mmCIF file of C-alpha atoms and ligand atoms in Angstrom:
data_model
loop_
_atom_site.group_PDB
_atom_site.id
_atom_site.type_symbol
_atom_site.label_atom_id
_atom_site.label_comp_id
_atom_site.label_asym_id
_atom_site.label_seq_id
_atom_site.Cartn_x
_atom_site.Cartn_y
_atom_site.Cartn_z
ATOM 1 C CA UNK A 1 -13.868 10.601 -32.528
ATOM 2 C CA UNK A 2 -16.164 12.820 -34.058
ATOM 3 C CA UNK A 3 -13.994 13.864 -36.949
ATOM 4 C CA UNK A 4 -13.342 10.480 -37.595
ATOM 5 C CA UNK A 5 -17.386 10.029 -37.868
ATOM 6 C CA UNK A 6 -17.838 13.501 -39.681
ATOM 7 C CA UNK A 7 -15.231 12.365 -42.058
ATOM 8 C CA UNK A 8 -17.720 8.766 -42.511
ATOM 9 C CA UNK A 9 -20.841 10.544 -43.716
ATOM 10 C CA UNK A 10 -19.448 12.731 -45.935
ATOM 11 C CA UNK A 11 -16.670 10.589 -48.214
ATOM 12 C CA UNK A 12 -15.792 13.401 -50.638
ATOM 13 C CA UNK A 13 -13.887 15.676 -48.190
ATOM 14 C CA UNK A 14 -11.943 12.244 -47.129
ATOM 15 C CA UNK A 15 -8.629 12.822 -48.878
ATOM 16 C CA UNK A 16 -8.647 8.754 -49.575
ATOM 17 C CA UNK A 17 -12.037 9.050 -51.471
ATOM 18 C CA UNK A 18 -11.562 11.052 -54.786
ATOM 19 C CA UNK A 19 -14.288 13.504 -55.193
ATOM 20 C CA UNK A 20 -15.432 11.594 -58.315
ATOM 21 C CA UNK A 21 -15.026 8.009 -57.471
ATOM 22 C CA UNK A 22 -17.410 6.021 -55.090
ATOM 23 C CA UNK A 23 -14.725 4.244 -52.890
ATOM 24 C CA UNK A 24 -14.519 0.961 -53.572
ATOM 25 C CA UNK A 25 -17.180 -1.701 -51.409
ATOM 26 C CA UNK A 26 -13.542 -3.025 -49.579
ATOM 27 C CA UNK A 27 -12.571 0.462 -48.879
ATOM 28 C CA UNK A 28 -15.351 1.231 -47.690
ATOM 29 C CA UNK A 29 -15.991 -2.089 -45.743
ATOM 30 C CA UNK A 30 -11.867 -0.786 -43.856
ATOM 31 C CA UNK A 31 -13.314 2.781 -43.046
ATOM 32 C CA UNK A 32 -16.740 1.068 -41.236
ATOM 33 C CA UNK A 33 -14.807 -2.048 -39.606
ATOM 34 C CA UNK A 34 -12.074 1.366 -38.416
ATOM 35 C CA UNK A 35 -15.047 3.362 -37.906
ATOM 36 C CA UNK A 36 -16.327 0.281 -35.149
ATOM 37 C CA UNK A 37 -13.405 -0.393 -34.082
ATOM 38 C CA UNK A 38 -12.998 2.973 -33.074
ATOM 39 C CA UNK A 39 -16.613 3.318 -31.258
ATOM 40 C CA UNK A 40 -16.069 -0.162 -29.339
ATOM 41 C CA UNK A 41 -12.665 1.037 -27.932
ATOM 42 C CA UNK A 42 -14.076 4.717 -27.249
ATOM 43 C CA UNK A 43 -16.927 3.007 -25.089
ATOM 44 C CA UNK A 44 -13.905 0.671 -23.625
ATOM 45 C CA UNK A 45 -12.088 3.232 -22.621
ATOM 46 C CA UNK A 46 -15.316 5.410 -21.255
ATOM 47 C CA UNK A 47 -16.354 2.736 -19.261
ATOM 48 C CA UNK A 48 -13.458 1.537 -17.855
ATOM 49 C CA UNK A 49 -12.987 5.546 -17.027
ATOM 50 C CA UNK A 50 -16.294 5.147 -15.528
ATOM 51 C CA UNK A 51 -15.602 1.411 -13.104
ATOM 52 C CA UNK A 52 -12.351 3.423 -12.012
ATOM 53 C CA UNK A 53 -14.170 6.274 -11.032
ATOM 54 C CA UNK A 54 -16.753 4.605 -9.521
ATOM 55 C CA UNK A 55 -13.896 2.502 -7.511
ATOM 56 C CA UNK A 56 -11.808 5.073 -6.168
ATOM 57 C CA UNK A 57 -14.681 7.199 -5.244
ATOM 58 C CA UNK A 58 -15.620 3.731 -2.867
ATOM 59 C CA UNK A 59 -12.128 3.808 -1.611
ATOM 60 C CA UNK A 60 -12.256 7.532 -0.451
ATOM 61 C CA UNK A 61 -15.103 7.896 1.249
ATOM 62 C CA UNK A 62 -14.968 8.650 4.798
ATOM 63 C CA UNK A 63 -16.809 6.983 7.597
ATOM 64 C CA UNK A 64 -17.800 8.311 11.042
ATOM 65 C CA UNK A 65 -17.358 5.239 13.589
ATOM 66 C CA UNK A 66 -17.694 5.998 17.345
ATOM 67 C CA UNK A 67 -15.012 5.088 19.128
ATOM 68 C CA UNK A 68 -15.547 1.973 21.143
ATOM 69 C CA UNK A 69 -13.829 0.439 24.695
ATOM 70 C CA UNK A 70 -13.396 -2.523 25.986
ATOM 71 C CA UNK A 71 -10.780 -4.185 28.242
ATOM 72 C CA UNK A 72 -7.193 -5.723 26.977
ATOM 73 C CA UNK A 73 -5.976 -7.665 29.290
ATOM 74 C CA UNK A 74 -2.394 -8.573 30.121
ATOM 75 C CA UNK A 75 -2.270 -11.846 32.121
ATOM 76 C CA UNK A 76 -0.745 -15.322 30.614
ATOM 77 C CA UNK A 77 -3.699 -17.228 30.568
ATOM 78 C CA UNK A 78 -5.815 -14.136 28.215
ATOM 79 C CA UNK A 79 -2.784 -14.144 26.335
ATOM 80 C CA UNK A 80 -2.678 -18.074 25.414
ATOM 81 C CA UNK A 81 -6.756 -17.761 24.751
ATOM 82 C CA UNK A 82 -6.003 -14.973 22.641
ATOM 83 C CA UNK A 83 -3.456 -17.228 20.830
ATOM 84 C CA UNK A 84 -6.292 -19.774 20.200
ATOM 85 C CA UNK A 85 -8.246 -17.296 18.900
ATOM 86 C CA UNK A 86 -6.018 -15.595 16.727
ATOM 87 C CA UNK A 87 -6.126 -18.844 15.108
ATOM 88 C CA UNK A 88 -9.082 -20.397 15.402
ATOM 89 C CA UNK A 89 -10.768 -17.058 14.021
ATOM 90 C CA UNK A 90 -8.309 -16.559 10.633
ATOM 91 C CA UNK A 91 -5.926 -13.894 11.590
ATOM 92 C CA UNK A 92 -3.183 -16.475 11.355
ATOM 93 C CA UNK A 93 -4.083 -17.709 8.213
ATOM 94 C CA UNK A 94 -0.606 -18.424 5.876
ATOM 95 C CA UNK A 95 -2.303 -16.360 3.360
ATOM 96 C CA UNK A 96 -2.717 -13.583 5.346
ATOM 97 C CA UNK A 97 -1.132 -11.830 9.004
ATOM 98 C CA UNK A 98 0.574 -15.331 10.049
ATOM 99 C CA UNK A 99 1.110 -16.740 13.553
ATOM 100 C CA UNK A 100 4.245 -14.099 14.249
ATOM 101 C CA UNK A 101 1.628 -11.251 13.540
ATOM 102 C CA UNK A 102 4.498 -9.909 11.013
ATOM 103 C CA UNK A 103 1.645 -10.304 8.295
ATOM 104 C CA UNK A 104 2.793 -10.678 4.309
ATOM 105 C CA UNK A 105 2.159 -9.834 1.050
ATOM 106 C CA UNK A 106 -0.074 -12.285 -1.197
ATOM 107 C CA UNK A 107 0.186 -12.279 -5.321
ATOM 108 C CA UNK A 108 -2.948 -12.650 -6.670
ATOM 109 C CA UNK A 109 -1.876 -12.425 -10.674
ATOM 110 C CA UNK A 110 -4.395 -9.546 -12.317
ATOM 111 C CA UNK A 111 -6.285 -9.111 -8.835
ATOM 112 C CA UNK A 112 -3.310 -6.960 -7.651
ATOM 113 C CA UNK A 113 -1.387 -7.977 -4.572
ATOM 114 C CA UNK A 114 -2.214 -7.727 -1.138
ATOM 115 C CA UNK A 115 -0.394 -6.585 1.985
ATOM 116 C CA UNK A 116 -1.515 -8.747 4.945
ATOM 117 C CA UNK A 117 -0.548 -5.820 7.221
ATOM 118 C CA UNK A 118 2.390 -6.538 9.680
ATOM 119 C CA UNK A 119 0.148 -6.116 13.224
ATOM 120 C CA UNK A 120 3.601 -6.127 15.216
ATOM 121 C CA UNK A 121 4.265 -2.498 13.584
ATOM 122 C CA UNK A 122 1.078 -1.043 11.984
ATOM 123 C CA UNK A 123 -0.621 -1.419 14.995
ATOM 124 C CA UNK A 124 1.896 -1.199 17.731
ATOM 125 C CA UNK A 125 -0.158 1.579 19.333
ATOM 126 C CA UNK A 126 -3.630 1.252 18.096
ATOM 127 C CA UNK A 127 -5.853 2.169 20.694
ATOM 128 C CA UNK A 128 -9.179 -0.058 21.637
ATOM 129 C CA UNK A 129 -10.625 2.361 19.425
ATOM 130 C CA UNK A 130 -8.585 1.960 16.866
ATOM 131 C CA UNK A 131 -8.612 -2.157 16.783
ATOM 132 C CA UNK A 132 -12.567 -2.068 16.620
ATOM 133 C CA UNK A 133 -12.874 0.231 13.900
ATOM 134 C CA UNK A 134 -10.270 -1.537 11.779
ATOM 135 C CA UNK A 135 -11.284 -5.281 12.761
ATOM 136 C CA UNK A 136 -15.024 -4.571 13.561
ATOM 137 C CA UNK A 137 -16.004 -1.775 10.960
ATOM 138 C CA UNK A 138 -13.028 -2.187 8.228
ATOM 139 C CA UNK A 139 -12.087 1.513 8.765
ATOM 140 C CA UNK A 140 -8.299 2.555 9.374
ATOM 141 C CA UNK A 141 -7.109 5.502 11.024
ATOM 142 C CA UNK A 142 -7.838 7.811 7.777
ATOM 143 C CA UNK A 143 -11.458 7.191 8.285
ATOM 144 C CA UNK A 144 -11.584 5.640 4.753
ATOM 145 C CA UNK A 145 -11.721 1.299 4.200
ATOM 146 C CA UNK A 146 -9.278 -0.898 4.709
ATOM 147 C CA UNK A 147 -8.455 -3.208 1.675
ATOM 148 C CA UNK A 148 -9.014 -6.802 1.101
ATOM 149 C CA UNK A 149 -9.357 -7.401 4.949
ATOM 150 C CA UNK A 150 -12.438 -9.355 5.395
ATOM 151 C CA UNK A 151 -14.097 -6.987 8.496
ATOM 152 C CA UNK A 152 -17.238 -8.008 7.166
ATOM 153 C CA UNK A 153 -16.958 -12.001 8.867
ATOM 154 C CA UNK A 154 -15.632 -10.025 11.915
ATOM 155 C CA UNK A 155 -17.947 -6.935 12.400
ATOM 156 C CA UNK A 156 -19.911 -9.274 14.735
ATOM 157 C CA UNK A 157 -17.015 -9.826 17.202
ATOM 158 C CA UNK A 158 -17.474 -9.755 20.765
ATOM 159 C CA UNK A 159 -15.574 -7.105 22.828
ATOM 160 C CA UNK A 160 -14.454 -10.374 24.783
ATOM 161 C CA UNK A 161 -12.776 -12.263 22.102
ATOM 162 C CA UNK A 162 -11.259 -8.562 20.335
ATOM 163 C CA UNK A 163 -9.884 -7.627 23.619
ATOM 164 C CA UNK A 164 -8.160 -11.168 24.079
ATOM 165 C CA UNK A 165 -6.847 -11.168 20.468
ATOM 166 C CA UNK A 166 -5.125 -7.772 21.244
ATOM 167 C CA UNK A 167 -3.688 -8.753 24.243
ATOM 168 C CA UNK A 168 -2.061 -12.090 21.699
ATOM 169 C CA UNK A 169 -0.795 -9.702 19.329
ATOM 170 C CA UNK A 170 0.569 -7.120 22.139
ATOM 171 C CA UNK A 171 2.433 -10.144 23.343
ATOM 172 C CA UNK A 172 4.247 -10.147 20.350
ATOM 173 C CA UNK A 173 7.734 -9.199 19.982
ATOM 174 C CA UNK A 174 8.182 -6.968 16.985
ATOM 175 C CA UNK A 175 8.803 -8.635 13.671
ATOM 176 C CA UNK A 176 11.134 -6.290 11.614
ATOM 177 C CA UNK A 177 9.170 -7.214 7.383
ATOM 178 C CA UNK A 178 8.680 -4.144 5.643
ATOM 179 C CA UNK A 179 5.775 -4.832 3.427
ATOM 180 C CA UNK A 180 5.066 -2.465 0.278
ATOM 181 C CA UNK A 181 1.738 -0.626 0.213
ATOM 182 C CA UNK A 182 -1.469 -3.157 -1.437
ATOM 183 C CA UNK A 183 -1.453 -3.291 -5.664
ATOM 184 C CA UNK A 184 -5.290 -3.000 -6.302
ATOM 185 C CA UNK A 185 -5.565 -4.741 -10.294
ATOM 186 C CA UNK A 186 -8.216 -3.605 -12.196
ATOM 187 C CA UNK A 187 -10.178 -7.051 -11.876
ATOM 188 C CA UNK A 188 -10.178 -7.032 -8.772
ATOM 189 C CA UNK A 189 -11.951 -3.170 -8.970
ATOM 190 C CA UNK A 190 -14.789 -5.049 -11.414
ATOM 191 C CA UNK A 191 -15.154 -8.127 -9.248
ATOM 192 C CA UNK A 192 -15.679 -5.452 -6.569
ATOM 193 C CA UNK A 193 -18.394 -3.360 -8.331
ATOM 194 C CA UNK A 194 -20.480 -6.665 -9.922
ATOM 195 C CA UNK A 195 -20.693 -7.170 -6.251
ATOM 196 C CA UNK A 196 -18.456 -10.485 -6.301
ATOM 197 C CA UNK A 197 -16.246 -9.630 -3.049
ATOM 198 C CA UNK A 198 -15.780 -6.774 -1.441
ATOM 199 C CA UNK A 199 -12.534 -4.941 -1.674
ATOM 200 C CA UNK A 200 -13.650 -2.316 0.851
ATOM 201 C CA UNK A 201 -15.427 -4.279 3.074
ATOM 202 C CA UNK A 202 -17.033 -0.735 4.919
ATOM 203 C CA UNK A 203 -18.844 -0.498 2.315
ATOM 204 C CA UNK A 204 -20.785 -3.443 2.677
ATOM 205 C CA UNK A 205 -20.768 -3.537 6.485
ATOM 206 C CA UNK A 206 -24.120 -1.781 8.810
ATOM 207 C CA UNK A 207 -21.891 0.206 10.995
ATOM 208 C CA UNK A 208 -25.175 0.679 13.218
ATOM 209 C CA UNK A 209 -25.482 -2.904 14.336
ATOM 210 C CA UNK A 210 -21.615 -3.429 14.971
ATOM 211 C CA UNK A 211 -21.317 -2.629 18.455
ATOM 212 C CA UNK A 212 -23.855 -5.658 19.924
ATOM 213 C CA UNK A 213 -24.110 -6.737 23.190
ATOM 214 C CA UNK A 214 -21.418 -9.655 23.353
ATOM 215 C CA UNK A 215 -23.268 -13.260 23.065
ATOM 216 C CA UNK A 216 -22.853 -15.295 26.225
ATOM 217 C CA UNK A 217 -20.555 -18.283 25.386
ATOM 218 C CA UNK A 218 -21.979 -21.451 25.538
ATOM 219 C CA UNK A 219 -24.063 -24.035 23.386
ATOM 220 C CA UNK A 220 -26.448 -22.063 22.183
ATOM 221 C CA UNK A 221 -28.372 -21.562 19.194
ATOM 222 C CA UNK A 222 -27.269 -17.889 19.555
ATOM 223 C CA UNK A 223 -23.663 -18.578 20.297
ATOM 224 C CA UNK A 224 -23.379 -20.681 16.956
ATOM 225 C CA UNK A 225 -24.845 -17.929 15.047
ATOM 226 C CA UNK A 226 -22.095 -15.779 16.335
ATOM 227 C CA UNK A 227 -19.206 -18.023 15.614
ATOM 228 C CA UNK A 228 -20.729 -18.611 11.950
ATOM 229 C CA UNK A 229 -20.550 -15.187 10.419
ATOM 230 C CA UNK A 230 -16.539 -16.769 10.190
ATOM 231 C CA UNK A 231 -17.458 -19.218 7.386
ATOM 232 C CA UNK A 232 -19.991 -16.445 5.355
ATOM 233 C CA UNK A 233 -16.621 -15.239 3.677
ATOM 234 C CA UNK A 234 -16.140 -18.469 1.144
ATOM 235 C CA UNK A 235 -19.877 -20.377 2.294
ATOM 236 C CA UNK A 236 -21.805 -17.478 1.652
ATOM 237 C CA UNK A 237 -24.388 -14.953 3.547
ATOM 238 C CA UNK A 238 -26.506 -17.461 3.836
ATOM 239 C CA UNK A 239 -23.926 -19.972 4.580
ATOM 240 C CA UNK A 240 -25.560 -21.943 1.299
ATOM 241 C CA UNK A 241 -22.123 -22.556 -0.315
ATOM 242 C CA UNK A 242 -21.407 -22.946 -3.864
ATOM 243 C CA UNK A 243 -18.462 -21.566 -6.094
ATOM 244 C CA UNK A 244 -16.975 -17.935 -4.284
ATOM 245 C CA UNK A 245 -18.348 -15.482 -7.124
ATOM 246 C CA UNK A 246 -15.245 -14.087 -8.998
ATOM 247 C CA UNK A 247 -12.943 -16.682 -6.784
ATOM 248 C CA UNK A 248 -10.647 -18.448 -8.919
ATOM 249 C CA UNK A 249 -11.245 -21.839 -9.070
ATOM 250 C CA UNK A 250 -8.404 -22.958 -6.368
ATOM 251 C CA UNK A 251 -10.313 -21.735 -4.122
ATOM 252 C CA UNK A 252 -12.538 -24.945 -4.092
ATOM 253 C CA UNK A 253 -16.871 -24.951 -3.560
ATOM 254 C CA UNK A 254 -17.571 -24.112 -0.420
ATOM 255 C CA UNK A 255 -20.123 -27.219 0.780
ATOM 256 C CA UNK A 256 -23.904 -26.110 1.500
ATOM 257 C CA UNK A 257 -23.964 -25.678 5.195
ATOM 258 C CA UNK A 258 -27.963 -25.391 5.712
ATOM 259 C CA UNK A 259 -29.816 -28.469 6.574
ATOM 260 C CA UNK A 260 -30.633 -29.380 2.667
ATOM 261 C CA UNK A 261 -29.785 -32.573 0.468
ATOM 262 C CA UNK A 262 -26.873 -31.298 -0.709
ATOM 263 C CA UNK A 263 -25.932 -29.954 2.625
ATOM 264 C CA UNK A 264 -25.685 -31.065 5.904
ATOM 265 C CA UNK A 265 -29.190 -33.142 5.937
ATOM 266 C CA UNK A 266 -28.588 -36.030 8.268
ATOM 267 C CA UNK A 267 -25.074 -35.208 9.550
ATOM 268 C CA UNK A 268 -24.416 -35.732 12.856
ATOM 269 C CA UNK A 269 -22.253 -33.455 15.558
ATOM 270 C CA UNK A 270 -19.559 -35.626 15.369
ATOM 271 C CA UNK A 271 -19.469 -35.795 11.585
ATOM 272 C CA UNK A 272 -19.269 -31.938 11.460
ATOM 273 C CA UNK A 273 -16.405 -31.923 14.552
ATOM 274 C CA UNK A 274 -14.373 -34.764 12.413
ATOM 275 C CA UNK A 275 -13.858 -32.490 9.394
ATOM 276 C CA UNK A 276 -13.352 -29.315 11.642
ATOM 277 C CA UNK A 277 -10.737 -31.236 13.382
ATOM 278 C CA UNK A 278 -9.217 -33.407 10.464
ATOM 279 C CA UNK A 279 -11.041 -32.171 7.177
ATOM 280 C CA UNK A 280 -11.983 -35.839 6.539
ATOM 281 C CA UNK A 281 -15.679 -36.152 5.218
ATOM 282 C CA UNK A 282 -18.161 -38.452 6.288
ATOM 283 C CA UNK A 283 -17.447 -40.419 3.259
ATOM 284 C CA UNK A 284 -14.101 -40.467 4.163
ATOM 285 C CA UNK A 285 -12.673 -37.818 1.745
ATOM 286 C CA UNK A 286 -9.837 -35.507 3.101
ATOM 287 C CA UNK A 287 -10.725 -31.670 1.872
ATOM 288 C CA UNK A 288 -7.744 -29.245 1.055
ATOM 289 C CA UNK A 289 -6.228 -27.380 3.557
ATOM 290 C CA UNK A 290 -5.393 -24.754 1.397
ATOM 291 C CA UNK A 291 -8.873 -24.452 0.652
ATOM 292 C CA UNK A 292 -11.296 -25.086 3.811
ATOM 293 C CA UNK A 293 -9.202 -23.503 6.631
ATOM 294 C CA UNK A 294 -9.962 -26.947 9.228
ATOM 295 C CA UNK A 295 -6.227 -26.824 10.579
ATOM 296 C CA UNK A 296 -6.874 -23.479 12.189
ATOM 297 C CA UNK A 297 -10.993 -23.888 12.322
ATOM 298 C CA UNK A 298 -10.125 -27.347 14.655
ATOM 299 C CA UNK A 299 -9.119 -24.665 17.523
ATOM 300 C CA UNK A 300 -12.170 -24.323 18.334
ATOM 301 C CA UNK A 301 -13.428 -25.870 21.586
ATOM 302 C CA UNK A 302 -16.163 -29.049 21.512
ATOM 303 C CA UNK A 303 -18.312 -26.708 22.653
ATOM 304 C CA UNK A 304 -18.010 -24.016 20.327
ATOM 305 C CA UNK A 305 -18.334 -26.330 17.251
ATOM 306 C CA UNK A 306 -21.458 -27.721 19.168
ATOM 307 C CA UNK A 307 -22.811 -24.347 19.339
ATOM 308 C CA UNK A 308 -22.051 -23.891 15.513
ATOM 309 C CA UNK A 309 -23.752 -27.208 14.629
ATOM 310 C CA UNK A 310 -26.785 -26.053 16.618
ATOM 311 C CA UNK A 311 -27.101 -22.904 14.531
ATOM 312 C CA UNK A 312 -26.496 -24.420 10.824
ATOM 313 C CA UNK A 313 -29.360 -27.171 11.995
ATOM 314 C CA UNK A 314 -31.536 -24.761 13.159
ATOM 315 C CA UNK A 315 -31.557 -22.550 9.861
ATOM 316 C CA UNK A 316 -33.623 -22.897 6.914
ATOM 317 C CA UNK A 317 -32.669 -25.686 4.286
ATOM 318 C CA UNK A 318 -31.586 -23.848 0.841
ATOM 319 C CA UNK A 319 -30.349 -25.075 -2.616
ATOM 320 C CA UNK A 320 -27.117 -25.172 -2.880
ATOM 321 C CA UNK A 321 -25.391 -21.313 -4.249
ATOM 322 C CA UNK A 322 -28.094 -19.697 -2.886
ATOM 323 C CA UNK A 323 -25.114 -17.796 -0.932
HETATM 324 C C1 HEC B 401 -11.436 -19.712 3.219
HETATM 325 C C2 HEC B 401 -12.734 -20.225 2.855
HETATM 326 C C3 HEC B 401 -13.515 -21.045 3.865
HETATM 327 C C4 HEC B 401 -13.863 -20.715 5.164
HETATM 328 C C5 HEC B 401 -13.521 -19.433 5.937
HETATM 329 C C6 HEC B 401 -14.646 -21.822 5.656
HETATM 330 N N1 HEC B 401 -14.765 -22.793 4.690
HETATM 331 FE FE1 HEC B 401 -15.694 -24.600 4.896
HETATM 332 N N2 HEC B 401 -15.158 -25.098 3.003
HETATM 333 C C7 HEC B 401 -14.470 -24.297 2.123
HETATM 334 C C8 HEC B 401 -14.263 -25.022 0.885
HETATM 335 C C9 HEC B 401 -13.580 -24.488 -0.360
HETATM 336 C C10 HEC B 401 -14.832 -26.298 1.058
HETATM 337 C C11 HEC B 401 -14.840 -27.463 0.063
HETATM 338 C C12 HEC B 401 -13.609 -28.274 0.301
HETATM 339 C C13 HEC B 401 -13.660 -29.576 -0.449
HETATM 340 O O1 HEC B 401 -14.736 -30.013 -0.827
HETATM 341 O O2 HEC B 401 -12.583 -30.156 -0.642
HETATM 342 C C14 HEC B 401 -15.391 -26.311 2.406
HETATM 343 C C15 HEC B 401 -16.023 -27.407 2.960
HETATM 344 C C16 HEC B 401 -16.606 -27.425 4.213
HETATM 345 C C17 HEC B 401 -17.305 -28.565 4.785
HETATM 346 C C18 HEC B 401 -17.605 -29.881 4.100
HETATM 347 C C19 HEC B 401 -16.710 -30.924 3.825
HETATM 348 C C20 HEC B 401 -17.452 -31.962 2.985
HETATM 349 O O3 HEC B 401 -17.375 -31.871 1.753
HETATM 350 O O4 HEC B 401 -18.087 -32.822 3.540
HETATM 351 C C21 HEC B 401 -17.768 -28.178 6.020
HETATM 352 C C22 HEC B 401 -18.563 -29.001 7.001
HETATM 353 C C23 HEC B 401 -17.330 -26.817 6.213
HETATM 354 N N3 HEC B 401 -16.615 -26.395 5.113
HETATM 355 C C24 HEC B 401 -17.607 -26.073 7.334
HETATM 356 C C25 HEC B 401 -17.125 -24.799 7.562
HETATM 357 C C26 HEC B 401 -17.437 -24.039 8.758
HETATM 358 C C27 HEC B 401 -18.352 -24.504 9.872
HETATM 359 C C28 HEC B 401 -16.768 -22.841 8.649
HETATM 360 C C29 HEC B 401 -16.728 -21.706 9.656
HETATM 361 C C30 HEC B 401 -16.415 -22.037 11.012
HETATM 362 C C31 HEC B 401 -16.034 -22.883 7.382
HETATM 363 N N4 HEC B 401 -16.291 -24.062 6.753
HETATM 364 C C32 HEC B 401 -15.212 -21.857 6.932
HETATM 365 C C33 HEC B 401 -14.013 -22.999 2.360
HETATM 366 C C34 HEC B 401 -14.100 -22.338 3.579
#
């Protein structure tokens, strides 16, 4: 680089200039277009250096995450609610560990490709411990983040509902799919560091306010809030919707969820438990499956999705993409 520059300022030591000839303007105009050409792909190359760095420096740092404890149980009936919730809270997705728990791996083109861990064999004897720090905080055994998992909708889960969705995947016989270790693209490393998703969801989770008191079930203001950190992943923090930053555009627009115009203003309960049930809208559209989860979201109970109306009344109206 800098003998390519050295060799710019001073033309007569360049063995294309003769010492007695100014090169010709064309010449000349080669060397500077090489010359910038050169510069551009130098800073390029730096600062793609640089985002990788920066990545894999966020995928090796270690986190300290007290070990929590809470009951698994082992009767039929914990087992079928864990079912339900296994579902009804994404784990199941097709996308991701599936209903047999055997998990899979999803292309995503230049994002890389992701290993929905298989859950009958990674964690065939995680303990408590283990199943809140990888669900609740996004850390694995290593102490470093898990990838692509989204523990950032689930570091709010109650020890109730963790310990039932353990005993549903404990139940499960062991499905033999060997699944090759996750293919992290570099796109998906930028998306990551312009802050459009998290690929190491620790990173953006408050490991001091994980381990909450559980939220009493019922219809409650409270209750809702707890069941709708599940729909910040795709409607946003603030649950205003608008495009996923850095999603690609299969992935739909999440609808405004807050109480605004181009929200839910005006809907009723049984509006919002018709497309949770059926995905038709109020004007009698029928949403994608593939993009608003409502097959699996329509296990929830009436009460549950009374709670969550409740909640998304009760917060502040926002324009649309506020996130
Ligand atoms: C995987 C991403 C994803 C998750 C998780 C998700 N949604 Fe959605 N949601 C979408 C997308 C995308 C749309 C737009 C679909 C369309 O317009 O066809 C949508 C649309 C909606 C609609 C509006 C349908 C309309 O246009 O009238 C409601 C209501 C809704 N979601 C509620 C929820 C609730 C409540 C949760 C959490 C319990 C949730 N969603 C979780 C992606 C998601």
């Amino acid at each position: 680089m800098t003998d390519e520059v050295k060799s710019a300022t001073t033309p007569t030591t360049h063995p294309a200039a003769a010492p007695t000839t100014r090169p010709s303007s064309g010449k000349k105009w080669l060397r500077r277009s090489g010359i910038g050409v050169a510069v551009v792909l130098a800073v390029l190359l730096l600062s793609l250096g640089g985002a990788y760095a920066a990545s894999t420096s966020k995928e090796s740092t270690h986190y300290e995450v007290a070990d929590a404890s809470f009951e698994i149980p082992t009767d039929a009936a914990s087992i079928a609610e864990g079912h339900r919730l296994y579902t009804a809270r994404g784990c199941s997705s097709p996308d991701c560990h599936l209903d047999d728990g055997g998990g899979r791996v999803l292309e995503m083109g230049p994002l890389g490709a992701l290993s929905a861990s298989n859950l009958t064999v990674h964690c065939a004897d995680f303990t408590a411990a283990d199943w809140s720090r990888s669900v609740r905080h996004g850390v694995n055994r290593e102490g470093t983040s898990v990838r692509f998992m989204p523990s950032q909708d689930f570091s709010g889960m109650s020890d109730r509902e963790l310990g039932l969705i353990v005993a549903y995947v404990r139940s499960l016989p062991r499905v033999d799919r060997e699944l090759p270790p996750h293919q992290i693209g570099m796109l998906a490393r930028f998306i990551d560091l312009a802050g459009g998703f998290a690929l190491f969801p620790a990173s953006v989770i408050d490991h001091s306010a994980v381990d909450d008191p559980d939220p009493e079930p019922g219809r409650t203001v409270e209750y809702g809030a707890y069941l709708g950190r599940v729909c910040m992943g795709c409607h946003g923090e603030h649950l205003s919707g608008g495009p996923i930053p850095g999603a690609p555009p299969e992935m739909g627009t999440p609808l405004n969820l807050t109480p605004d115009e181009s929200g839910l203003a005006g809907w009723t309960e049984e509006q919002f438990r018709e497309v949770l049930r059926t995905g038709r809208t109020p004007s009698g559209r029928q949403i994608d499956a593939r993009q608003m989860p409502y097959p699996t979201l329509a296990l929830m109970t009436d009460d549950e999705i009374g709670a969550l109306f409740l909640y998304l009344q009760s917060l502040p109206p926002m324009p649309e993409g506020s996130r």
